[in-house]
Amino acid sequence: MQQVINAISLGGVYALLALGLAIVFSIVGLINFAHGELMTISGYSLLAMLLLGCPFPLAVMVALCSAAIAALLMERVAFRPMRGASVTSLLLTSFAVSSLLKVVLQNGISARPQAIAMPGWMTGAFSFGDMTVGVGPAISISVSIVALLALELFLRKSVTGTAMRAAAQDFDVVRLMGIPASRIIATAFVLSGLLAGLAAMLWVAQRASVDPMMGFTPVLKAFIAAVVGGLGSLPGAVAGGLLLGIIEVALQASLPPALAPFKDAMVLSGVVLILLVRPNGLIPAIQAQRS
């Protein structure tokens, strides 16, 4: 049962990141590999606020807002001028933004990990019978569930959310209805930034440190999760993230020490097998279903 909790906790982080990638891709057709740097910016913002003596809840709010603002600036400065460009050009732009931010963080702050003092209550644990559950994984699961439900309500109940869902299906028709394209795209980037910030807080809570490469591995795995779930599909991104977390934790718990170094290779092999059976992912996007 403890391994199940760990799997859901890790899968929730992947799901948040994969969902951020899927929101932008479903509307713009962009795989934003600079998404990991939004995590890193959020982590460093949390560190800065705590060093300035801010209360932990306020520091978390500032960190979340910094990721959303960074995503909005990223869209305005780097991606809006490239609107209408080819997929290759957008992909190269995202790689360029990612590399630029890494260099700035490494040279402007430090290439070494910086420790973050987490509140004592986040490092504790509580017991259910014979099972001991860490506060960190419990918070991770709770935050992931609340964030996913809040996003679902926003997309289904608000006017902007409805416009975003419509844009994901047919952007040209949404434009013809008089809805500003720039507002929809900017909202998508802000949401992706908030999701990246939430994932960063959960990632930092488990590791209590931040470094310039912090977002690279989680976002790479989130991209894999988004592909497995169905690239551009929001439910698929959640399903893919949870599935990837479950596979990782299951292998980590069951593999003998001699095979432990091959865990990632086994995970990717499982991904290949899934895509052989479901080439469009577990829950294909509407565009994939039409084709």
Coordinates of C-alpha atoms in Angstrom, one line a residue:
M1 CA 0.0 0.0 0.0
Q2 CA 2.9 2.3 0.7
Q3 CA 4.2 1.7 -2.8
V4 CA 0.8 2.5 -4.2
I5 CA 0.9 5.8 -2.4
N6 CA 4.4 6.5 -3.7
A7 CA 3.3 5.7 -7.2
I8 CA 0.3 8.0 -7.1
S9 CA 2.4 10.7 -5.6
L10 CA 5.0 10.5 -8.3
G11 CA 2.4 10.0 -11.0
G12 CA 0.6 13.1 -9.9
V13 CA 3.7 15.3 -10.5
Y14 CA 4.1 13.8 -13.9
A15 CA 0.4 14.3 -14.6
L16 CA 0.6 18.0 -13.7
L17 CA 3.6 18.5 -16.0
A18 CA 2.2 16.5 -18.8
L19 CA -1.1 18.4 -18.6
G20 CA 0.8 21.7 -18.9
L21 CA 2.6 20.4 -22.0
A22 CA -0.7 19.1 -23.4
I23 CA -2.6 22.4 -22.9
V24 CA -0.1 24.3 -24.9
F25 CA 0.2 21.6 -27.6
S26 CA -3.5 21.2 -28.0
I27 CA -3.9 24.9 -28.9
V28 CA -0.6 26.0 -30.4
G29 CA 0.9 22.7 -31.7
L30 CA 4.0 23.4 -29.7
I31 CA 6.0 21.0 -27.5
N32 CA 7.5 23.5 -25.1
F33 CA 10.7 21.9 -23.8
A34 CA 11.4 25.1 -21.9
H35 CA 8.6 23.9 -19.6
G36 CA 11.2 22.5 -17.3
E37 CA 12.8 25.9 -16.8
L38 CA 9.4 27.1 -15.5
M39 CA 9.8 24.5 -12.7
T40 CA 13.3 25.7 -12.0
I41 CA 12.3 29.4 -11.9
S42 CA 9.5 28.5 -9.4
G43 CA 12.0 26.6 -7.3
Y44 CA 14.5 29.4 -7.1
S45 CA 11.7 31.9 -6.4
L46 CA 10.7 29.8 -3.4
L47 CA 14.3 29.7 -2.2
A48 CA 14.6 33.5 -2.6
M49 CA 11.4 34.2 -0.7
L50 CA 12.4 31.9 2.2
L51 CA 15.9 33.5 2.4
L52 CA 14.2 36.9 2.6
G53 CA 12.3 35.6 5.7
C54 CA 8.8 35.3 4.1
P55 CA 6.3 32.9 5.6
F56 CA 6.2 29.5 3.8
P57 CA 2.7 29.9 2.4
L58 CA 3.5 33.3 1.0
A59 CA 6.7 32.0 -0.5
V60 CA 4.8 29.2 -2.2
M61 CA 2.3 31.7 -3.7
V62 CA 5.1 33.9 -5.0
A63 CA 6.8 30.9 -6.5
L64 CA 3.6 29.9 -8.3
C65 CA 3.0 33.4 -9.6
S66 CA 6.6 33.6 -10.8
A67 CA 6.2 30.4 -12.9
A68 CA 2.9 31.8 -14.4
I69 CA 4.5 35.2 -15.2
A70 CA 7.6 33.5 -16.7
A71 CA 5.4 31.4 -18.9
L72 CA 3.5 34.5 -20.1
L73 CA 6.7 36.4 -20.8
M74 CA 8.0 33.3 -22.6
E75 CA 5.0 33.3 -24.9
R76 CA 5.1 37.0 -25.5
V77 CA 8.8 37.4 -26.2
A78 CA 9.8 34.1 -27.8
F79 CA 6.7 32.3 -29.2
R80 CA 4.3 35.0 -30.3
P81 CA 6.7 36.4 -32.9
M82 CA 7.0 32.8 -34.2
R83 CA 3.2 32.3 -34.5
G84 CA 2.4 30.6 -37.8
A85 CA 5.9 29.2 -38.2
S86 CA 6.6 25.6 -38.9
V87 CA 6.6 22.9 -36.2
T88 CA 10.4 22.6 -36.6
S89 CA 10.9 26.3 -36.0
L90 CA 8.8 26.3 -32.9
L91 CA 10.6 23.3 -31.6
L92 CA 14.0 24.9 -32.1
T93 CA 12.7 28.0 -30.4
S94 CA 11.7 26.1 -27.3
F95 CA 15.1 24.4 -27.2
A96 CA 16.8 27.8 -27.5
V97 CA 14.7 29.3 -24.7
S98 CA 15.4 26.2 -22.5
S99 CA 19.2 26.4 -23.1
L100 CA 19.3 30.1 -22.6
L101 CA 17.6 30.0 -19.3
K102 CA 19.8 27.1 -18.1
V103 CA 22.9 29.1 -18.9
V104 CA 21.5 32.2 -17.2
L105 CA 20.7 30.2 -14.0
Q106 CA 23.9 28.3 -13.9
N107 CA 26.1 31.4 -14.3
G108 CA 23.8 33.9 -12.6
I109 CA 23.1 31.8 -9.5
S110 CA 25.1 28.6 -9.2
A111 CA 25.5 25.3 -11.0
R112 CA 25.4 23.4 -7.6
P113 CA 22.2 22.4 -5.8
Q114 CA 20.9 24.9 -3.3
A115 CA 19.3 23.4 -0.1
I116 CA 15.8 24.6 0.8
A117 CA 14.7 24.4 4.4
M118 CA 11.3 22.8 4.4
P119 CA 8.9 23.3 7.4
G120 CA 9.2 20.5 10.0
W121 CA 5.6 19.4 9.5
M122 CA 6.3 18.5 5.9
T123 CA 8.9 16.0 6.8
G124 CA 6.8 14.0 9.3
A125 CA 4.6 10.9 8.9
F126 CA 1.4 9.5 10.2
S127 CA 0.3 5.9 10.6
F128 CA -2.8 3.9 9.5
G129 CA -2.5 0.6 11.4
D130 CA 0.7 -1.0 10.2
M131 CA 1.2 1.4 7.3
T132 CA 3.2 4.6 7.7
V133 CA 2.5 7.4 5.2
G134 CA 4.8 10.4 4.8
V135 CA 3.2 13.9 4.9
G136 CA 5.0 14.8 1.7
P137 CA 3.4 12.1 -0.5
A138 CA 0.0 12.7 1.1
I139 CA 0.3 16.5 0.3
S140 CA 1.5 15.6 -3.2
I141 CA -1.5 13.4 -3.9
S142 CA -4.0 15.9 -2.4
V143 CA -2.6 18.9 -4.3
S144 CA -2.5 16.9 -7.6
I145 CA -6.2 15.9 -7.2
V146 CA -7.3 19.4 -6.2
A147 CA -5.4 21.0 -9.1
L148 CA -6.7 18.5 -11.7
L149 CA -10.3 19.0 -10.5
A150 CA -9.9 22.8 -10.4
L151 CA -8.6 22.8 -14.0
E152 CA -11.4 20.5 -15.1
L153 CA -14.0 22.9 -13.6
F154 CA -12.3 25.9 -15.2
L155 CA -12.2 24.3 -18.7
R156 CA -15.9 23.2 -18.5
K157 CA -17.6 26.0 -16.5
S158 CA -15.9 29.2 -17.5
V159 CA -16.2 31.1 -20.8
T160 CA -12.5 31.2 -21.3
G161 CA -12.2 27.5 -20.5
T162 CA -14.9 26.7 -23.1
A163 CA -13.1 28.8 -25.7
M164 CA -9.9 27.0 -25.0
R165 CA -11.6 23.6 -25.4
A166 CA -13.1 24.8 -28.7
A167 CA -9.7 26.1 -29.8
A168 CA -8.1 22.8 -29.2
Q169 CA -10.7 21.2 -31.6
D170 CA -10.7 23.9 -34.3
F171 CA -8.8 27.1 -33.8
D172 CA -9.9 28.7 -37.1
V173 CA -13.6 28.5 -36.2
V174 CA -12.9 30.1 -32.8
R175 CA -11.2 33.0 -34.5
L176 CA -14.1 33.4 -36.9
M177 CA -16.4 33.7 -33.8
G178 CA -14.5 36.8 -32.7
I179 CA -12.6 35.3 -29.8
P180 CA -9.0 36.9 -29.6
A181 CA -6.4 34.2 -30.4
S182 CA -3.8 36.0 -28.4
R183 CA -5.9 35.8 -25.2
I184 CA -6.5 32.1 -25.6
I185 CA -2.9 31.3 -26.2
A186 CA -1.7 33.5 -23.3
T187 CA -4.2 31.8 -21.0
A188 CA -2.9 28.4 -22.1
F189 CA 0.7 29.5 -21.2
V190 CA -0.4 30.9 -17.9
L191 CA -2.1 27.7 -17.0
S192 CA 0.9 25.6 -18.0
G193 CA 3.1 27.9 -15.9
L194 CA 0.9 27.4 -12.8
L195 CA 0.9 23.6 -13.3
A196 CA 4.7 23.7 -13.7
G197 CA 4.9 25.8 -10.5
L198 CA 2.7 23.3 -8.6
A199 CA 4.8 20.4 -9.8
A200 CA 8.0 22.3 -8.8
M201 CA 6.7 22.8 -5.3
L202 CA 5.9 19.0 -5.0
W203 CA 9.3 18.1 -6.4
V204 CA 11.1 20.4 -4.1
A205 CA 9.1 19.2 -1.1
Q206 CA 10.4 15.7 -1.8
R207 CA 14.1 16.7 -2.4
A208 CA 14.5 19.9 -0.4
S209 CA 16.9 21.4 -3.0
V210 CA 16.9 23.3 -6.3
D211 CA 19.4 23.4 -9.1
P212 CA 19.4 24.7 -12.7
M213 CA 18.8 21.2 -14.1
M214 CA 15.9 20.5 -11.7
G215 CA 13.2 20.5 -14.4
F216 CA 15.0 18.6 -17.1
T217 CA 14.3 15.0 -16.1
P218 CA 10.7 15.5 -14.8
V219 CA 9.6 17.3 -18.0
L220 CA 11.3 14.7 -20.2
K221 CA 9.3 12.0 -18.4
A222 CA 6.2 14.2 -18.5
F223 CA 6.6 14.5 -22.3
I224 CA 6.8 10.7 -22.5
A225 CA 3.7 10.5 -20.3
A226 CA 1.9 13.0 -22.7
V227 CA 2.8 10.9 -25.7
V228 CA 1.7 7.7 -24.0
G229 CA -1.6 9.3 -23.0
G230 CA -2.2 10.8 -26.4
L231 CA -0.4 14.0 -27.4
G232 CA -2.7 16.9 -27.1
S233 CA -5.3 15.0 -25.0
L234 CA -5.8 16.4 -21.5
P235 CA -7.3 13.3 -20.0
G236 CA -4.6 11.3 -21.8
A237 CA -1.9 13.4 -20.2
V238 CA -3.3 12.7 -16.7
A239 CA -3.6 8.9 -17.5
G240 CA -0.1 8.8 -19.0
G241 CA 1.5 10.6 -16.0
L242 CA -0.2 8.3 -13.5
L243 CA 0.7 5.2 -15.5
L244 CA 4.4 6.3 -15.8
G245 CA 4.6 6.9 -12.0
I246 CA 3.1 3.5 -11.3
I247 CA 5.5 1.7 -13.6
E248 CA 8.5 3.6 -12.2
V249 CA 7.7 2.9 -8.6
A250 CA 6.7 -0.8 -9.3
L251 CA 10.0 -1.4 -11.0
Q252 CA 12.0 0.4 -8.3
A253 CA 10.3 -1.8 -5.6
S254 CA 10.5 -5.1 -7.4
L255 CA 13.8 -5.1 -9.4
P256 CA 16.8 -6.9 -7.9
P257 CA 19.9 -4.7 -7.3
A258 CA 21.6 -6.1 -10.3
L259 CA 18.8 -4.8 -12.6
A260 CA 18.1 -1.5 -10.9
P261 CA 20.4 0.5 -13.2
F262 CA 18.2 -0.6 -16.2
K263 CA 15.0 0.8 -14.7
D264 CA 14.6 3.7 -17.1
A265 CA 15.4 1.4 -20.1
M266 CA 12.6 -1.0 -18.9
V267 CA 10.2 2.0 -18.5
L268 CA 10.9 3.2 -22.0
S269 CA 10.5 -0.4 -23.3
G270 CA 7.1 -0.5 -21.7
V271 CA 6.2 2.8 -23.4
V272 CA 7.2 1.4 -26.8
L273 CA 5.0 -1.6 -26.2
I274 CA 2.0 0.6 -25.3
L275 CA 2.5 2.7 -28.4
L276 CA 2.7 -0.4 -30.6
V277 CA -0.7 -1.4 -29.4
R278 CA -2.1 2.2 -29.2
P279 CA -0.2 4.4 -31.7
N280 CA -2.3 7.5 -30.9
G281 CA -2.0 7.0 -27.1
L282 CA -4.3 5.7 -24.4
I283 CA -6.9 8.5 -24.8
P284 CA -6.2 10.1 -28.3
A285 CA -6.9 13.7 -28.8
I286 CA -9.8 14.6 -31.0
Q287 CA -7.5 15.6 -33.9
A288 CA -5.9 12.2 -33.8
Q289 CA -9.3 10.5 -33.7
R290 CA -10.4 12.4 -36.8
S291 CA -7.3 11.4 -38.7

